[in-house]
Each structure stands twice: as structure tokens, then as C-alpha cells.
């Protein structure tokens, strides 16, 4: 049964909110072309509402040649025909709002497509009105690239253009030229596109690669990454032997101080509208937290940031404790959005599974843990079904990143396969086409929505119950988070202060343990997070592997 989301009207509705990421290509196809569309999202709003999501983050749906599946925008103010029309989008916003769901769109402004009319004009000559809207540089005397900067997707970050007889910069594909944020006219044009969507009722923006906007004007070479430092990779790929991008310390090709000035302009624009928000994606290696702090403090830049701290393979009490503690100690005046999965990384059930684990139990434990953390949380479509990473044959790959680094890195197609709605229907109910843009793996069919929706204890029902529990206890959305002393694989902390405090003890290990709270927290009333009810004798709790104890502090 659909559970409508109560509309949140507070200007800071985003603090502690639940965001549900929709990857439009893979959510629901209504046109029969094997690719999801906006009308498909409209038909599935009831599912999203039933989860208890406060907002939908829509991955790009703008006009694009789709070299990077919409992250290469050719028109910032229109919908790509494969996804529908502006009228479809307006209807989506209206119907989502009627259900109390906000709409956050993915604003990809660090770069555009080379098919954007801005770039076509910029490359036409060195003296036209938009000549300086992209990052152009002369070659070295020997004809090689201006410096040693690398592309995230492999190879140099520079591409030669025969018309201008200069190189242009691209942090990603050569068909994704970087915009020059040192140019005030370019900034104004970008902000005009943002206003276009604000005027259509958009509630916020997820800012893709937000720390990539500004480059070093002097084009200084990046130094090598010292072996004594942590990885400098982007997209959570800790594989410098696979992707040379990780060999460099990215001091000059991103995260420049001038970026802050633009973010202040962006925030000033949003402040003209009521209740809007921003969440910035920060990929900055070991400097991520310092970057997040700089981008979120003072109340005049980003509202919150989205980092890669929990999108890797490490799964331990120490890791999650360190990630959250580091954030709380470094980012004094900002807010975070935690996520375990997204469209760029292997699904977390597959990342964290160990021999002997039950995938559905891992999925239930993960959402319970995520829901207990301080911060906003972001869910990625399909995780509410417990979907594991799909195995995609090389001949079925579409991701240019995966194709480039196959087989050591298989790319992002495995987490982007279509949503499964029906076990018996073709393509899992995603599409009536003879073939969907990515194949639906056989291993996903038994996890389809129609297989879980009427089953008590299913992963889908657990998500609904857990998110309802979180929403019913305000201390879980905005309350403080204080860790107790480390104790093996038990992650223990208190949410809130004074009355209304809640104690959590999560066993991230696979073996049973007995755990006792400190003496000053002995007066407890078990709250029983949905799906978990470990034995508690008033002094000690017996936690099974991947188990959760939750209690109200009554003293």
C-alpha cells in the first residue's frame, strides 16, 4: 500500500532528509525504446512515496549526444527527446510535489558536450564572443600538451583542436570539454540556466563534480602522489595501477580557491527562492573533508556535500567511526549527505558481502545503519530490493570508462541495469522493448518489486519500516551523534542530547558478541529497530552477526 510522504515546508527540510536517486535511463520505459523516460518516473511515484523519500535526485535528462549518458550536456534548458519533453518534466514536478516529494536535478556544469552551441562557437576562432568560455592553451614548443594533467577516463586531459590550433581541457571524455569558470560571462550564462529550472519549480541541485569547476590559471603540473598519502582517485576507484589518474596529487586541475566565489554566487541565486537546496559531489582524495568544510561553512555556499567516504569496499566499525568522526571534527559548520551506493560505484551489497553472508540480510543491516547516522541520506534505485552488482559481458558494455579499463575495472554498467518491477514480465517489467539498453540480469528477477511487496520481512518492506522509524524519531534526522568507546566490531553511539537520546550498538562483525553499555547509560528502554531485536537483560545485549541494538536513554 502506498504511504504518502508528508510535505515538508521548513526551509531547512534538507537537513536529515531521505533522497532517492533515480537514474532515468533505467527506471521505467513507457515509450518502448528500451530506455527509461520521465513519464516512466511519473508512473512509479507511488513506489518512491511508499519508501518515505523526501526528495528525488534525477540524474541528467537534458539534451545530450549521450557519450557519457547525459553527463555531456548539449542544452542545459531542454529535455532530451529520449526522456520526453519539458511538459513531461513539469508534470513530474507537479505530481511529486502533490505527494510531498521534492525534486533535485543533477546540474553538470564543470563541463559540457562538445555539441553544445557554446563550444561550437568557442572553437570557431580565438576572438569570438565565447572564445574564452572553455579552457584553451597553446602547445609546448614540441607540440605536446600544455601540462601533465590527466583525464579521469584515461589519457591526457588535453585534446588538440585543428581549427583553433590549440588544446582544450577535458577532465573526462574528449567530447566533454571543461568550461572556463574564470570567465564572468560564462558564470552568468550558467546561472541563467540554473534560474530556468528554479522557475520551473525545481527544489534543489545535485552539483556534479563540484570541486572541478575552476582550474589553475598558470596550468602548473600536478606533482606525483606520494606513497605516504591516501589515494587521490575520483569516483571511489582506489586502483592507481589500473587508472593512472591516481598517480597524481591533483593540486592544480581542481579544488581551486576561486571556486568558492562562484559557489557564493550560486547560493545567492538560490536564496532568491524559498526552500531550495544544493548538494555538492566532492571527489578530492585525501583533501575531501577540507574541501567539504570550505564549501559548506558560513551559510553562504553549499547546503551540504556528498562524499565518497562510504562508497568503497571497506566495511568495519573502525572505518565508519573514522569517516563520521573525521567529518564532525573537520566540518564544523556544514552538513553531509551519506550514501552507500550510486550510479558510479559497485552496489554496496556486492562490495560488502563476505563468504557465508545472506545478501538480503546485508541489505537490511546496511539501511538500518545508514538510517542511524547523522546527516541526510541518499538511496540509489534498486537498493531497496537488495540488488547486487550485475555481471555484464564485455560485448554488452556501454560505459566508456569501463570499456577503456577492461578487464581490471569493469566500469559502471553493473550498477546501472534496469529496475526490476515484475518477475514474469519481459525485461523485469522495465520495458516492452525486445532489448533494453542494458540487459536485466537473471539474478535480479526474483527480487522484483512484485515479489517483495506482499512479503513481510522482505528487503523492500524493511526499507519502508526503517525509514518510517527514522522519520518518527526526530533525533535521528537532526540530533547530535556521539561515539562510545571502540569495542571490536561493535559501532556504538548516542544520538541526541538530554531527553530523547537514543543509543545504538551495531555489530559489523559476523560472529555473535556480548556488549554492555557504559554505566551512565544503563537505564535503557529497547526501541527495537525494525527487523532487529537482540536479547537484552538490562545489563548486556547479545548481538548476532550484523545485528543492531537500539534503545531510548531514560536516565
Short mmCIF file of N, CA, C and O in Angstrom, two decimals, residues 22-29 34-37 83 380-381 415-421 430 437-438:
data_model
loop_
_atom_site.label_atom_id
_atom_site.label_comp_id
_atom_site.label_asym_id
_atom_site.label_seq_id
_atom_site.Cartn_x
_atom_site.Cartn_y
_atom_site.Cartn_z
N UNK A 22 17.17 8.57 -8.80
CA UNK A 22 16.64 7.89 -9.97
C UNK A 22 17.59 8.11 -11.14
O UNK A 22 17.94 9.25 -11.47
N UNK A 23 18.01 7.01 -11.75
CA UNK A 23 18.81 7.06 -12.98
C UNK A 23 17.81 6.86 -14.12
O UNK A 23 17.40 5.73 -14.40
N UNK A 24 17.37 7.95 -14.76
CA UNK A 24 16.20 7.87 -15.65
C UNK A 24 16.29 6.81 -16.74
O UNK A 24 15.27 6.19 -17.09
N UNK A 25 17.46 6.56 -17.29
CA UNK A 25 17.60 5.56 -18.36
C UNK A 25 17.14 4.18 -17.91
O UNK A 25 16.76 3.35 -18.74
N UNK A 26 17.20 3.94 -16.60
CA UNK A 26 17.00 2.58 -16.10
C UNK A 26 15.83 2.43 -15.15
O UNK A 26 15.73 1.41 -14.47
N UNK A 27 14.94 3.42 -15.09
CA UNK A 27 13.88 3.31 -14.09
C UNK A 27 12.60 2.72 -14.65
O UNK A 27 12.11 1.70 -14.15
N UNK A 28 12.02 3.33 -15.68
CA UNK A 28 10.82 2.79 -16.30
C UNK A 28 10.68 3.36 -17.70
O UNK A 28 10.68 4.58 -17.89
N UNK A 29 10.56 2.46 -18.67
CA UNK A 29 10.37 2.85 -20.06
C UNK A 29 8.89 2.79 -20.41
O UNK A 29 8.24 1.76 -20.23
N UNK A 34 13.29 0.81 -24.98
CA UNK A 34 14.29 0.15 -24.15
C UNK A 34 15.06 1.09 -23.24
O UNK A 34 16.00 0.66 -22.56
N UNK A 35 14.65 2.36 -23.21
CA UNK A 35 15.32 3.38 -22.39
C UNK A 35 14.26 4.04 -21.51
O UNK A 35 13.19 4.43 -21.99
N UNK A 36 14.57 4.20 -20.25
CA UNK A 36 13.62 4.82 -19.33
C UNK A 36 13.35 6.27 -19.69
O UNK A 36 14.12 6.91 -20.42
N UNK A 37 12.25 6.82 -19.18
CA UNK A 37 11.86 8.18 -19.53
C UNK A 37 11.13 8.84 -18.36
O UNK A 37 10.85 8.20 -17.34
N UNK A 83 13.95 11.12 -23.32
CA UNK A 83 13.36 11.13 -21.98
C UNK A 83 11.99 11.78 -21.96
O UNK A 83 11.26 11.65 -20.99
N UNK A 380 19.97 4.73 -3.61
CA UNK A 380 20.08 4.57 -5.06
C UNK A 380 19.09 3.52 -5.53
O UNK A 380 19.00 2.44 -4.94
N UNK A 381 18.33 3.86 -6.57
CA UNK A 381 17.28 2.97 -7.04
C UNK A 381 17.74 1.51 -7.10
O UNK A 381 18.82 1.20 -7.58
N UNK A 415 26.03 -1.40 -12.13
CA UNK A 415 25.12 -0.80 -11.14
C UNK A 415 24.01 0.00 -11.81
O UNK A 415 23.17 0.59 -11.13
N UNK A 416 24.01 0.02 -13.14
CA UNK A 416 23.05 0.85 -13.87
C UNK A 416 21.98 0.03 -14.61
O UNK A 416 21.22 0.59 -15.39
N UNK A 417 21.95 -1.25 -14.40
CA UNK A 417 20.97 -2.08 -15.11
C UNK A 417 19.55 -1.69 -14.69
O UNK A 417 19.34 -1.13 -13.62
N UNK A 418 18.56 -1.99 -15.53
CA UNK A 418 17.20 -1.53 -15.27
C UNK A 418 16.60 -2.03 -13.96
O UNK A 418 16.90 -3.13 -13.49
N UNK A 419 15.74 -1.20 -13.41
CA UNK A 419 14.96 -1.54 -12.23
C UNK A 419 14.05 -2.73 -12.56
O UNK A 419 13.54 -2.84 -13.68
N UNK A 420 13.88 -3.63 -11.59
CA UNK A 420 13.03 -4.81 -11.82
C UNK A 420 11.72 -4.64 -11.06
O UNK A 420 11.69 -4.58 -9.85
N UNK A 421 10.64 -4.60 -11.82
CA UNK A 421 9.31 -4.37 -11.25
C UNK A 421 8.48 -5.65 -11.21
O UNK A 421 7.66 -5.82 -10.32
N UNK A 430 10.50 -3.49 -16.81
CA UNK A 430 11.08 -2.17 -17.10
C UNK A 430 10.67 -1.66 -18.47
O UNK A 430 10.39 -0.47 -18.65
N UNK A 437 18.32 -1.16 -22.93
CA UNK A 437 19.62 -0.57 -23.24
C UNK A 437 20.76 -1.29 -22.53
O UNK A 437 21.87 -1.38 -23.06
N UNK A 438 20.50 -1.79 -21.36
CA UNK A 438 21.38 -2.74 -20.67
C UNK A 438 20.53 -3.95 -20.32
O UNK A 438 19.35 -3.81 -20.00
#
